[in-house]
Coordinates of C-alpha atoms and ligand atoms in Angstrom, one line a residue:
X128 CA 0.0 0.0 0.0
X129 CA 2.7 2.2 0.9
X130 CA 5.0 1.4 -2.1
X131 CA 1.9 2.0 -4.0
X132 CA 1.5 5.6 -2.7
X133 CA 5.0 5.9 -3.3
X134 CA 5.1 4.9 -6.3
X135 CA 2.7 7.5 -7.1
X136 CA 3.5 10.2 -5.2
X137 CA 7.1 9.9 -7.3
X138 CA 4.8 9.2 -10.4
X139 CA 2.9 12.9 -10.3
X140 CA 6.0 14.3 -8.9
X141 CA 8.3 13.5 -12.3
X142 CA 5.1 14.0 -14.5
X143 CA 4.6 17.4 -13.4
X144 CA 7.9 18.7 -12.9
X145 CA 8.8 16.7 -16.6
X146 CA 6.2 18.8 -18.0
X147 CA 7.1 22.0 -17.3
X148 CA 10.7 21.1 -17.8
X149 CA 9.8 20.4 -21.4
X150 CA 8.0 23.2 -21.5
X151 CA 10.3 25.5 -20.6
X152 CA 12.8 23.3 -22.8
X153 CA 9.9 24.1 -26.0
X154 CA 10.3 28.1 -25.0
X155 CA 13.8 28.3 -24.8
X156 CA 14.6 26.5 -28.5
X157 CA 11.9 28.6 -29.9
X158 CA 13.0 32.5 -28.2
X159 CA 16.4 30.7 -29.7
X160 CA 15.0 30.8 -33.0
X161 CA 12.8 33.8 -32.9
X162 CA 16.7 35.5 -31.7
X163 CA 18.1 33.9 -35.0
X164 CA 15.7 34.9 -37.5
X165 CA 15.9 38.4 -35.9
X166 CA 19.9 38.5 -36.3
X167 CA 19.3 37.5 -40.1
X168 CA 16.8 39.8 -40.8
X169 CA 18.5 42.7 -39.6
X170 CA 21.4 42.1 -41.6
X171 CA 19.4 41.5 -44.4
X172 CA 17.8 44.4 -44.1
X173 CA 21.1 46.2 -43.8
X174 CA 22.7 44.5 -46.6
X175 CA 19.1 45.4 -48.9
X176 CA 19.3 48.6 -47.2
X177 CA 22.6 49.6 -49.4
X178 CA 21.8 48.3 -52.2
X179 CA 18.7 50.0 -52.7
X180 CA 20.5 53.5 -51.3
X181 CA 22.7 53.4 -54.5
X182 CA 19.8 53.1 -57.0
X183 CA 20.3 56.3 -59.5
X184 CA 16.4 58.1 -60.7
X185 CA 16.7 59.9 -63.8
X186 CA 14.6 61.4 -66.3
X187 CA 16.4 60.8 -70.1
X188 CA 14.2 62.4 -73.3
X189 CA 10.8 62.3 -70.9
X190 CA 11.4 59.0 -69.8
X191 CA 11.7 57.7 -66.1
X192 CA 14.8 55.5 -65.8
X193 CA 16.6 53.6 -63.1
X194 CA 19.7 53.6 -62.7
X195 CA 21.3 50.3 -61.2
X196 CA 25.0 50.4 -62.4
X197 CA 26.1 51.6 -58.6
X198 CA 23.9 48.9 -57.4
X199 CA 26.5 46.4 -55.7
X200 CA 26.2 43.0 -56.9
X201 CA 23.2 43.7 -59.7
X202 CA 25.5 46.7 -61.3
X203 CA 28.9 46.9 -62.7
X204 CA 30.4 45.9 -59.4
X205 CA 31.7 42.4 -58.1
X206 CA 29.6 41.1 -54.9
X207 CA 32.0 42.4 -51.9
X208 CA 34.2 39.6 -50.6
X209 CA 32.4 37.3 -48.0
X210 CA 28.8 38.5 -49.3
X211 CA 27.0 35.6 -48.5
X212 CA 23.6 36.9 -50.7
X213 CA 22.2 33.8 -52.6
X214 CA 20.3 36.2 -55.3
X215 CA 19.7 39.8 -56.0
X216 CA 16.6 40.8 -58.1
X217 CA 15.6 44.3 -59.1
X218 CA 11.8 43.9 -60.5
X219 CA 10.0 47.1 -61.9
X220 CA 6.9 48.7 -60.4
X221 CA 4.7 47.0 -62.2
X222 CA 6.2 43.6 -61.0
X223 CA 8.1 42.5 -64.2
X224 CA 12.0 41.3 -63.8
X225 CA 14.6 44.0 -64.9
X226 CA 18.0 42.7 -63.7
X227 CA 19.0 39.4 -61.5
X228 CA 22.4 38.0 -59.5
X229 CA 22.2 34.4 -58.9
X230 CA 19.9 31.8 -59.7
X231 CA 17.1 32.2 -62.5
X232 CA 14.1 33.8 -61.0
X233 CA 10.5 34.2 -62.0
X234 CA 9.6 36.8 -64.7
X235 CA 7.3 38.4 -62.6
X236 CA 7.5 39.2 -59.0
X237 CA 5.7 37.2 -56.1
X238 CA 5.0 39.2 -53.8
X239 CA 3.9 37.8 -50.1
X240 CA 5.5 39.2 -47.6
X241 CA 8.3 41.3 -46.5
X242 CA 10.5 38.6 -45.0
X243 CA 9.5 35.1 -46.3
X244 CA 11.3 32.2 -45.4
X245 CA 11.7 29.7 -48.4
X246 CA 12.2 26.2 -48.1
X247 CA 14.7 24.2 -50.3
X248 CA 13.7 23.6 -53.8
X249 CA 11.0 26.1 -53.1
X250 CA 13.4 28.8 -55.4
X251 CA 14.5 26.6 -58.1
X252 CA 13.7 22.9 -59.3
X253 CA 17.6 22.1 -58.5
X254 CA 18.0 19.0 -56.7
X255 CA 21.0 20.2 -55.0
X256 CA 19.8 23.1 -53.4
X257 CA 19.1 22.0 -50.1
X258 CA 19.8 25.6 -47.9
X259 CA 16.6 26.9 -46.4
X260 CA 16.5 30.6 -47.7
X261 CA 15.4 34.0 -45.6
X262 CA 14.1 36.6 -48.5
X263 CA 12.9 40.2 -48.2
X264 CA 11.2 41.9 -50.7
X265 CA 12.2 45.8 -50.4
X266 CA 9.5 48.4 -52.6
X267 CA 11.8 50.9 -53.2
X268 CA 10.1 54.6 -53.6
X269 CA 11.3 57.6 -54.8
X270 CA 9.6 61.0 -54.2
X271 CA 6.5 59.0 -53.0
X272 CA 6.6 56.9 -56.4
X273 CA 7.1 53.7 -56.2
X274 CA 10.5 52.8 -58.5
X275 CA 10.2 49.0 -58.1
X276 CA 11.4 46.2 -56.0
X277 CA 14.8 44.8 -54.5
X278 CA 14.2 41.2 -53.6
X279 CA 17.6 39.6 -51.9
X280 CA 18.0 36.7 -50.0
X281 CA 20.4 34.7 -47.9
X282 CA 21.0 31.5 -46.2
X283 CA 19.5 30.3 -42.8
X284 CA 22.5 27.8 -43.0
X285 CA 24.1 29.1 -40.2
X286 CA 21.0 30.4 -38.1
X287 CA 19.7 26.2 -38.3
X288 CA 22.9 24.8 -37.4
X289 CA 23.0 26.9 -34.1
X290 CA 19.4 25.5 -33.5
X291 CA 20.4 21.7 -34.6
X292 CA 23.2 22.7 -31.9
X293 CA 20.7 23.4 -28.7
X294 CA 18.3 20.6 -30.2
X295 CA 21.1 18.4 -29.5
X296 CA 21.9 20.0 -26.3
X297 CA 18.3 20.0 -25.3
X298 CA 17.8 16.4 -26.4
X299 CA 20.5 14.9 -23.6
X300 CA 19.6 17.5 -21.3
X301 CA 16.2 16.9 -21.0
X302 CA 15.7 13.1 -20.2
X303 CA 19.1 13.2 -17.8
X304 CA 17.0 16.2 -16.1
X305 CA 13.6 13.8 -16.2
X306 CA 15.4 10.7 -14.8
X307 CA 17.0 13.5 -12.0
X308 CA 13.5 14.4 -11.1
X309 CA 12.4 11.0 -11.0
X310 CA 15.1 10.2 -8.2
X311 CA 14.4 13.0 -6.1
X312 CA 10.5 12.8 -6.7
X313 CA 11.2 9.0 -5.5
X314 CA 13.2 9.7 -2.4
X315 CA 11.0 13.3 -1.3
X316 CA 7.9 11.0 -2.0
X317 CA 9.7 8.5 0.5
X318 CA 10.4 11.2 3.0
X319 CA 6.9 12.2 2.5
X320 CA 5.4 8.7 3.5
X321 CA 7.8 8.5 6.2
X322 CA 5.6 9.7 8.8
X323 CA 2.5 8.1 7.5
X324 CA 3.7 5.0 7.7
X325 CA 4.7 5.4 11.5
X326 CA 1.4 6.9 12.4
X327 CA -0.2 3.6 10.3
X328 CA 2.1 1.3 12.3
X329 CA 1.3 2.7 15.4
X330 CA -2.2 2.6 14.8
X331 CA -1.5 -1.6 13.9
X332 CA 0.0 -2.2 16.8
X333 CA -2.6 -0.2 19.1
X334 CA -5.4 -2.7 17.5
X335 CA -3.3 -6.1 17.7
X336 CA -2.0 -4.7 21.0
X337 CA -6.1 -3.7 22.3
X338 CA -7.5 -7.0 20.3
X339 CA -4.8 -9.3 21.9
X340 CA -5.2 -7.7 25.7
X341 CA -8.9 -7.7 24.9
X342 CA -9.2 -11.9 24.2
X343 CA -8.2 -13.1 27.5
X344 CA -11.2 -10.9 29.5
X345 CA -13.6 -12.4 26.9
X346 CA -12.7 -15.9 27.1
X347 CA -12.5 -15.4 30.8
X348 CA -16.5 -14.1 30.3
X349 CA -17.5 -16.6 27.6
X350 CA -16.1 -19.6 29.6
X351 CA -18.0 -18.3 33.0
X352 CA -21.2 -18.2 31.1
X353 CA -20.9 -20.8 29.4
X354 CA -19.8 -22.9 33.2
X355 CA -22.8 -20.9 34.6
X356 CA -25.6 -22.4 31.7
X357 CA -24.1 -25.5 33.0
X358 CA -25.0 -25.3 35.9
X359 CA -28.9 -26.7 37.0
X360 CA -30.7 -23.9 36.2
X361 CA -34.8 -24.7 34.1
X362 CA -34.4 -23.4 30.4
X363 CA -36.4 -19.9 30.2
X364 CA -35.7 -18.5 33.3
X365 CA -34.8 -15.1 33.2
X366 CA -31.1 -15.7 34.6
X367 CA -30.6 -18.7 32.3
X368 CA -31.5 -16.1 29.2
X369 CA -29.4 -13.9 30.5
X370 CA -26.2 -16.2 30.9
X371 CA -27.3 -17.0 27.1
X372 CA -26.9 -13.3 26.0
X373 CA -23.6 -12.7 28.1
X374 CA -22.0 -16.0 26.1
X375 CA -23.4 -15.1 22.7
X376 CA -22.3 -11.3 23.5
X377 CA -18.9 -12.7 24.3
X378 CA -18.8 -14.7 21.5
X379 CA -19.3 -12.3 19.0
X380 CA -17.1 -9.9 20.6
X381 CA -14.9 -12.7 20.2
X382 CA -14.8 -12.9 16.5
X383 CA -14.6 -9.3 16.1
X384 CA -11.3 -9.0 18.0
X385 CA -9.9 -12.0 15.9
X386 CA -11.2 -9.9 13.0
X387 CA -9.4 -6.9 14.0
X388 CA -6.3 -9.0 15.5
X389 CA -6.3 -10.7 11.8
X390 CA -6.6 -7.2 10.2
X391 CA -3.7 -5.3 12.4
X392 CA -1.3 -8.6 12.2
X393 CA -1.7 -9.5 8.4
X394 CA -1.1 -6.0 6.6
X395 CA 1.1 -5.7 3.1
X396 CA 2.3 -8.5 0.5
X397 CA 3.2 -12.1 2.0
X398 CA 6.4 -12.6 2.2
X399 CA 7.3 -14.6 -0.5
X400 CA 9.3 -17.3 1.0
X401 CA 6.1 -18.5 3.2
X402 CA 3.7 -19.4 -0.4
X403 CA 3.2 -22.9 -1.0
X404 CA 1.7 -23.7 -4.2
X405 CA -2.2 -24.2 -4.1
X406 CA -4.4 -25.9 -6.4
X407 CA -7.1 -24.0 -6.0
X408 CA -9.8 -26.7 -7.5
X409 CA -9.2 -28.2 -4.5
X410 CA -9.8 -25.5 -2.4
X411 CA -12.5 -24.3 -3.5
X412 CA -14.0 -27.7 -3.3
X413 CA -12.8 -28.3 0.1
X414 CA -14.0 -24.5 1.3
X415 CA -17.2 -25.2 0.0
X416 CA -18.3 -28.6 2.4
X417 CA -17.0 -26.5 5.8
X418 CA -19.2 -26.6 8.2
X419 CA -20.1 -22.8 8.2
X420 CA -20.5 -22.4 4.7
X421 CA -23.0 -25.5 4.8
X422 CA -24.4 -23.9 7.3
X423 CA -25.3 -20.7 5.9
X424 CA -26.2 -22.4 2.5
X425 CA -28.8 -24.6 4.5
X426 CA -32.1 -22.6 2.6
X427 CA -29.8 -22.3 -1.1
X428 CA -28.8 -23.8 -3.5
X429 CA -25.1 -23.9 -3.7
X430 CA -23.6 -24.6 -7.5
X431 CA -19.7 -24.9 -7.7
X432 CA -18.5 -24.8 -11.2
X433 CA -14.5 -26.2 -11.7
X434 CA -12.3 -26.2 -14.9
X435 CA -11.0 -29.9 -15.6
X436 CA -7.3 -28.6 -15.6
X437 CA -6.4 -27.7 -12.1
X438 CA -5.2 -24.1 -11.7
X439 CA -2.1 -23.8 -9.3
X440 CA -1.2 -20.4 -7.7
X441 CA 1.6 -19.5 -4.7
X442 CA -0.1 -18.5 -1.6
X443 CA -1.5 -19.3 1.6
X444 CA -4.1 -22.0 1.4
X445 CA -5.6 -21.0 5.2
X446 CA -5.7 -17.3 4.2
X447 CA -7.6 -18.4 1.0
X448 CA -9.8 -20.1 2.4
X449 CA -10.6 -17.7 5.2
X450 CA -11.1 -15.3 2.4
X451 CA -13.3 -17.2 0.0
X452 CA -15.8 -18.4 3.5
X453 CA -15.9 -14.7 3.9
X454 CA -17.7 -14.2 0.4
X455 CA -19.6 -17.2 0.3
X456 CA -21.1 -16.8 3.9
X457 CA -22.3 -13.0 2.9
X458 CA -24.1 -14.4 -0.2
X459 CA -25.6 -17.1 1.3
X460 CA -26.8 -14.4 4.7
X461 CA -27.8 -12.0 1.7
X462 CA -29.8 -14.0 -0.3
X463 CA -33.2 -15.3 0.9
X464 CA -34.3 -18.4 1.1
X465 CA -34.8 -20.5 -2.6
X466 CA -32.2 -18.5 -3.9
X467 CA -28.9 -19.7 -5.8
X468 CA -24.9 -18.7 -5.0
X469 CA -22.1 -20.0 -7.6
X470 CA -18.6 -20.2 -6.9
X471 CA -16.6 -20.2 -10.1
X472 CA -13.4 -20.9 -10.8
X473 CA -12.1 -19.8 -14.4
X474 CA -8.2 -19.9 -15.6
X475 CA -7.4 -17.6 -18.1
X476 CA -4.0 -16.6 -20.1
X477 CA -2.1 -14.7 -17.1
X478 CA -4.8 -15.2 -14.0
X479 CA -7.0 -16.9 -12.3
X480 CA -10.7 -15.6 -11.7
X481 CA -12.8 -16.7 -9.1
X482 CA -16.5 -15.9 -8.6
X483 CA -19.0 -15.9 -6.0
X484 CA -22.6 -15.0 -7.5
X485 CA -25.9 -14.9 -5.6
X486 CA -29.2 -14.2 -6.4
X487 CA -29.6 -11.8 -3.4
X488 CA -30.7 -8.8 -2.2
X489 CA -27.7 -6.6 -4.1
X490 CA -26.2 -4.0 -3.0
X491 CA -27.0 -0.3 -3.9
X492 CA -24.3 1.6 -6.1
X493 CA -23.6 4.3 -3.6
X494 CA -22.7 1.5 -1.4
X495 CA -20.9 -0.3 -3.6
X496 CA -17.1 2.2 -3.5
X497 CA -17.2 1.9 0.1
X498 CA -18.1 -2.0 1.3
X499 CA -14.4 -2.9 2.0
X500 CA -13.8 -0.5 4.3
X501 CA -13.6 -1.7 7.9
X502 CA -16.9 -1.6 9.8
X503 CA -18.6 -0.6 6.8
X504 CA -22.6 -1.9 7.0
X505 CA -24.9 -0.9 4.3
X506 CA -27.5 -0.5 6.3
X507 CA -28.5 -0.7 10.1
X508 CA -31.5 -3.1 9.7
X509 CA -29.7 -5.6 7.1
X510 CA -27.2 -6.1 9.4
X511 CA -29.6 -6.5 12.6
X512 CA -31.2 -9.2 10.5
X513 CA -27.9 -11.2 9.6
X514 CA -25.6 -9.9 12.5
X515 CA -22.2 -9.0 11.2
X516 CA -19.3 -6.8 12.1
X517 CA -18.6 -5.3 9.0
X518 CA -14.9 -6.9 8.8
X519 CA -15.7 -9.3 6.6
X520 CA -15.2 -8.0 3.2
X521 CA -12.0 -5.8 4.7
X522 CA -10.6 -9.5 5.6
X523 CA -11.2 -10.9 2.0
X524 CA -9.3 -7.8 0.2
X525 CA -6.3 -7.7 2.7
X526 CA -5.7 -11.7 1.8
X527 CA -6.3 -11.3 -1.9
X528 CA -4.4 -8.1 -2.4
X529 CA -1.5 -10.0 0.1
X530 CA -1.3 -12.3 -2.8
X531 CA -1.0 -9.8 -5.3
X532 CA -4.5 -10.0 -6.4
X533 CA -7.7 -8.0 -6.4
X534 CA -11.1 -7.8 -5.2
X535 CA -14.1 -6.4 -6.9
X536 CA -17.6 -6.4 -6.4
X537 CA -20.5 -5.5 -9.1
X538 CA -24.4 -5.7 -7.7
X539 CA -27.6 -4.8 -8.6
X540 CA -30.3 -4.2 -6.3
X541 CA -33.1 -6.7 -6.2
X542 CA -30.9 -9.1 -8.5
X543 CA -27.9 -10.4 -6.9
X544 CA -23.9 -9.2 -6.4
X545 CA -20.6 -11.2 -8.0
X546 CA -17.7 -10.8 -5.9
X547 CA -14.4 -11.6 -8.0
X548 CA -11.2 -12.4 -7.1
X549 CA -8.3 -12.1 -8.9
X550 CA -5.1 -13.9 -8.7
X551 CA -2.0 -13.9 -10.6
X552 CA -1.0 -17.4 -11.4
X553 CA 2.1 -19.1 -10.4
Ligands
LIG680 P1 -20.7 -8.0 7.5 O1 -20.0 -8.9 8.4 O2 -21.5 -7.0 8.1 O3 -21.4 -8.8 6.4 P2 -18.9 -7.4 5.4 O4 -17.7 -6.6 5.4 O5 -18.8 -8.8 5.1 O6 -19.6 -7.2 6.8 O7 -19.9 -6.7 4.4 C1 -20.1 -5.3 4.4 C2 -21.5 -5.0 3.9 O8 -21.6 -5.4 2.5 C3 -22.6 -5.8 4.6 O9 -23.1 -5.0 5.6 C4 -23.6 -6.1 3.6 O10 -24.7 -5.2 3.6 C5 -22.9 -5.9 2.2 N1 -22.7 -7.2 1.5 C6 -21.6 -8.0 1.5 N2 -21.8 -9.0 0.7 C7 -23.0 -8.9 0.2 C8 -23.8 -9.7 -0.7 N3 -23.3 -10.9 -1.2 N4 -25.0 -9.3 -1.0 C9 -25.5 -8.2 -0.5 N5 -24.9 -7.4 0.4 C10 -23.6 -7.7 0.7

């Protein structure tokens, strides 16, 4: 149970703390890269800046021309040394190419945006051309008039190997981080549980401390009364019915301080060197014939239904047994009188299933998340009927889940309840 909580505890703690580690790992690669595509487009921008400073505007016989022999790169000069522009394109106002450096562009301009990024191939059909491109698209104006438009572009090359870089980076970083927050969620969560699991100890031992101070007293009371109905006294009298109700008090006292004794003594997993294997066929036929469960079943029918192969599990036969009476004694007390209880056993590929249906009164669905708890009675006058501490069902989970199994229940009112247990097999 503990280990469970643990477990967890540690679980939410690495989930969490994971989450907004990769989070924060998401924000910082992509201010990286909104930082990156800032630094290029400045000096793109610079760069285009230039260029479009040194366009000549001049009016020859009437007619508007533009000059781009000063242009660097499109005019009569060589690109400066470590220019790393992919293309220079000068396009008219009306859209329509006038001069080009680089690679063969479109006759007419696409305009989109200012800054575009363009992925490979999305320039030219060349195979080779693999660099991802930044492009901006500069309308150049003169005296309010628009002249035309310097497009120019450059590689993100260098831009997308400094964010391959902190991928990388990031990409170790971040599990070693996760499995660091898995440790320390695992050994807080363990500090956490620390004091928890004293309190539950101590609360154990007070009840098998109480239940075992408590049994001598009541045998001491049950033996007495028991001595004293002995004793010649006529049937009926009023102090032979009340020696009666002191031994059937005591008696029932009795069983609840085993209960609880059981309960305080037998908590967590068996330890694992004390299983024997069990063939549960013959358990469950043997569990069925005892003398209380016969007992109970007096008004029923009782069907027991047995695959031919026999299942073998590791566990403790006594507990089991103790665990399946449990079950079987509720259906037969909560079923009336003509009605039917199964007990089923089922193997399947990685467990073994066992049933106990009745035809019973059921038991309502509000009631249903809360019958294992200890002392839990669904109602008052049920249980004045039948008797019963309300241990029972606690009993039967702590010895399934000891062995690693589970308990469920499913009812309907009116119809009947199917208790299943679930084992893992050996
Ligand atoms: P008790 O000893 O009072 O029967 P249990 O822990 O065995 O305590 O059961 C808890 C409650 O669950 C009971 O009060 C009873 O109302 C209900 N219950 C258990 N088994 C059945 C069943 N087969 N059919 C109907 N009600 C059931």
């Amino acid at each position: 149970m503990f280990n469970r909580s643990r477990r967890n505890l540690a679980h939410w703690f690495t989930l969490s703390m994971g989450s907004i580690l990769i989070l924060f790992a998401g924000v910082v690669y992509y201010q990286r890269a909104v930082d990156c595509l800032e630094v290029t487009d400045r000096l793109l921008y610079r760069k285009t800046g230039v260029m479009a400073a040194n366009i000549d505007y001049r009016s020859e016989q009437g007619q508007e021309v533009v000059d781009l022999s000063n242009v660097p790169i499109l005019g009569n000069y060589a690109p400066p040394v470590g220019s790393n522009l992919v293309y220079a394109r000068w396009y008219s106002a009306t859209g329509t190419l006038r001069q080009f450096y680089g690679m063969q562009p479109p006759e007419q301009l696409q305009y989109t945006a200012a800054f575009e990024t363009l992925r490979p191939n999305a320039v030219s059909d060349n195979a080779q051309d693999t660099a991802w491109l930044r492009q901006l698209t500069l309308p150049v104006t003169h005296n309010g008039r628009r002249l035309g438009y310097l497009q120019v572009a450059v590689p993100l090359t260098e831009a997308r190997a400094d964010l391959h870089e902190l991928l990388r980076v990031l990409l170790l970083a971040v599990p070693l981080t996760l499995g660091g927050i898995g440790l320390v969620g695992w050994c807080l969560s363990g500090l956490a549980m620390r004091p928890i699991r004293e309190s539950y100890n101590q609360l154990q031992r007070f009840t098998s401390d109480a239940s075992h101070e408590l049994r001598a007293p009541l045998a001491a009371i049950l033996s007495n009364a028991q001595v004293g109905l002995l004793s010649p006294i006529e049937a009926g009298q009023p102090k032979h019915l009340r020696l009666k109700k002191i031994a059937a008090a005591a008696k029932s006292m009795n069983t609840l301080v085993s209960d609880l004794l059981f309960l305080a003594r037998q908590a967590g997993r068996l330890d694992p060197t004390s299983l024997q294997p069990v063939n549960l066929n013959g358990l469950l036929k043997d569990t069925i014939v005892t003398a209380p469960v016969q007992l109970a079943a007096q008004h029923l029918t009782l069907h027991l239904a047995l695959p031919d192969e026999p299942i073998l599990i590791h566990g403790n036969a006594d507990l089991l047994r103790q665990a399946l009476t449990n079950l079987l004694i509720n259906a037969c007390k909560y079923t009336q009188a003509g009605g039917t209880v199964w007990l089923r056993l089922i193997g399947q590929y990685h467990r073994t299933v066992i049933q106990v249906e009745d035809t019973g009164i059921g038991i309502p669905a509000s009631d249903l998340p809360h019958i294992f708890e200890r002392f839990y009675r669904v109602d008052e006058e049920r249980t004045r009927e039948t008797g019963g501490s309300g241990l029972g069902l606690a009993i039967a989970q702590q010895i399934v889940e000891a062995h690693g199994g589970r308990l469920t229940a499913t009812s309907i009112v009116g119809e009947g309840s199917l208790f299943q247990i679930e084992l893992p097999l050996l």
